[in-house]
Amino acid sequence: MKPIYHYSTVSEALNELRQLGFEYDYNIHHEDIIRNPADHDIEHVYRYEGNSDPGDSAIVYGIKSVDGKKGVFVTGFSATSGNQAAIVLAKLCITNSENQCRT
């Protein structure tokens, strides 16, 4: 599935995703993503960009696993932040977008 991009505040994004059933916390269980990236599909991407400080920027991912688990992962904007799960998700998002473009 090609991810849907939204621009919102982090709290609005989390509330909207919770209403859509995305309740599992991948920030706590980030090893699920790292161990089995192909088992996860990014359905929603929310970007929040701070007005003056790039450090205020964040991304909220709405993720669905192959077993039907729906959850969220929140990270800083930069995929080079050192968080392995954030790096994997950024690559998944790019790969999924490229695959969607080929079909």
Short mmCIF file of C-alpha atoms in Angstrom, two decimals:
data_model
loop_
_atom_site.label_atom_id
_atom_site.label_comp_id
_atom_site.label_asym_id
_atom_site.label_seq_id
_atom_site.Cartn_x
_atom_site.Cartn_y
_atom_site.Cartn_z
CA MET A 1 0.00 0.00 0.00
CA LYS A 2 1.28 3.45 -0.82
CA PRO A 3 1.53 5.51 2.40
CA ILE A 4 -0.84 8.43 2.84
CA TYR A 5 0.93 11.63 3.89
CA HIS A 6 -0.60 14.11 6.32
CA TYR A 7 0.68 17.32 7.87
CA SER A 8 -0.42 17.77 11.44
CA THR A 9 0.77 18.19 15.01
CA VAL A 10 2.07 15.08 16.72
CA SER A 11 -0.82 14.98 19.21
CA GLU A 12 -3.41 15.39 16.42
CA ALA A 13 -1.73 12.62 14.44
CA LEU A 14 -1.73 10.25 17.41
CA ASN A 15 -5.38 11.00 18.15
CA GLU A 16 -6.41 10.46 14.53
CA LEU A 17 -4.49 7.20 14.30
CA ARG A 18 -5.91 5.97 17.60
CA GLN A 19 -9.41 6.58 16.21
CA LEU A 20 -8.44 4.44 13.20
CA GLY A 21 -7.36 1.59 15.51
CA PHE A 22 -3.59 2.21 15.53
CA GLU A 23 -2.96 1.51 19.22
CA TYR A 24 0.19 -0.66 19.42
CA ASP A 25 3.25 1.34 20.51
CA TYR A 26 6.12 0.52 18.16
CA ASN A 27 8.38 2.93 20.06
CA ILE A 28 8.28 0.48 22.95
CA HIS A 29 8.36 -2.57 20.65
CA HIS A 30 10.72 -1.21 17.97
CA GLU A 31 12.48 -4.58 17.79
CA ASP A 32 9.42 -5.91 15.91
CA ILE A 33 10.24 -3.55 13.04
CA ILE A 34 13.99 -4.13 13.13
CA ARG A 35 13.72 -7.94 13.13
CA ASN A 36 10.97 -8.24 10.51
CA PRO A 37 10.71 -5.09 8.39
CA ALA A 38 8.99 -6.90 5.51
CA ASP A 39 6.15 -7.85 7.89
CA HIS A 40 5.16 -4.20 8.29
CA ASP A 41 3.38 -1.82 5.97
CA ILE A 42 3.33 1.95 6.46
CA GLU A 43 -0.22 3.13 5.88
CA HIS A 44 -0.01 6.71 7.18
CA VAL A 45 2.80 9.22 7.55
CA TYR A 46 2.23 12.42 9.51
CA ARG A 47 4.92 15.09 9.36
CA TYR A 48 5.15 17.91 11.82
CA GLU A 49 7.63 20.69 11.11
CA GLY A 50 8.44 23.20 13.79
CA ASN A 51 8.10 26.86 12.84
CA SER A 52 11.63 27.90 13.65
CA ASP A 53 13.68 24.97 14.93
CA PRO A 54 14.30 21.93 12.70
CA GLY A 55 14.79 19.99 15.93
CA ASP A 56 11.06 20.40 16.55
CA SER A 57 10.23 18.35 13.46
CA ALA A 58 8.77 14.86 13.86
CA ILE A 59 7.27 12.01 11.87
CA VAL A 60 4.43 9.80 13.09
CA TYR A 61 4.04 6.51 11.22
CA GLY A 62 0.80 4.51 11.19
CA ILE A 63 1.98 0.93 10.72
CA LYS A 64 0.08 -2.28 10.06
CA SER A 65 1.74 -5.67 10.45
CA VAL A 66 0.98 -8.78 8.41
CA ASP A 67 -0.78 -10.26 11.45
CA GLY A 68 -3.18 -7.28 11.53
CA LYS A 69 -1.57 -5.39 14.43
CA LYS A 70 -1.93 -1.64 13.94
CA GLY A 71 0.34 0.77 15.73
CA VAL A 72 2.33 3.98 15.73
CA PHE A 73 5.98 4.98 15.74
CA VAL A 74 7.10 8.54 16.46
CA THR A 75 10.59 9.74 15.56
CA GLY A 76 12.58 12.85 14.76
CA PHE A 77 12.53 14.03 11.16
CA SER A 78 16.03 12.87 10.31
CA ALA A 79 16.41 9.20 9.43
CA THR A 80 20.05 9.54 10.46
CA SER A 81 19.05 10.13 14.05
CA GLY A 82 20.67 6.84 15.05
CA ASN A 83 17.40 5.08 15.83
CA GLN A 84 17.56 1.80 13.91
CA ALA A 85 13.78 1.42 13.70
CA ALA A 86 13.45 4.95 12.28
CA ILE A 87 16.04 4.13 9.62
CA VAL A 88 14.22 0.89 8.69
CA LEU A 89 10.87 2.72 8.47
CA ALA A 90 12.31 5.47 6.28
CA LYS A 91 13.68 2.81 3.91
CA LEU A 92 10.35 0.94 3.94
CA CYS A 93 8.50 4.13 3.13
CA ILE A 94 10.80 4.85 0.17
CA THR A 95 10.62 1.24 -1.06
CA ASN A 96 6.83 1.10 -0.79
CA SER A 97 6.49 4.39 -2.68
CA GLU A 98 8.80 3.17 -5.45
CA ASN A 99 6.96 -0.14 -5.73
CA GLN A 100 3.63 1.68 -5.96
CA CYS A 101 4.99 3.88 -8.75
CA ARG A 102 5.99 0.83 -10.82
CA THR A 103 2.52 -0.73 -10.84
#
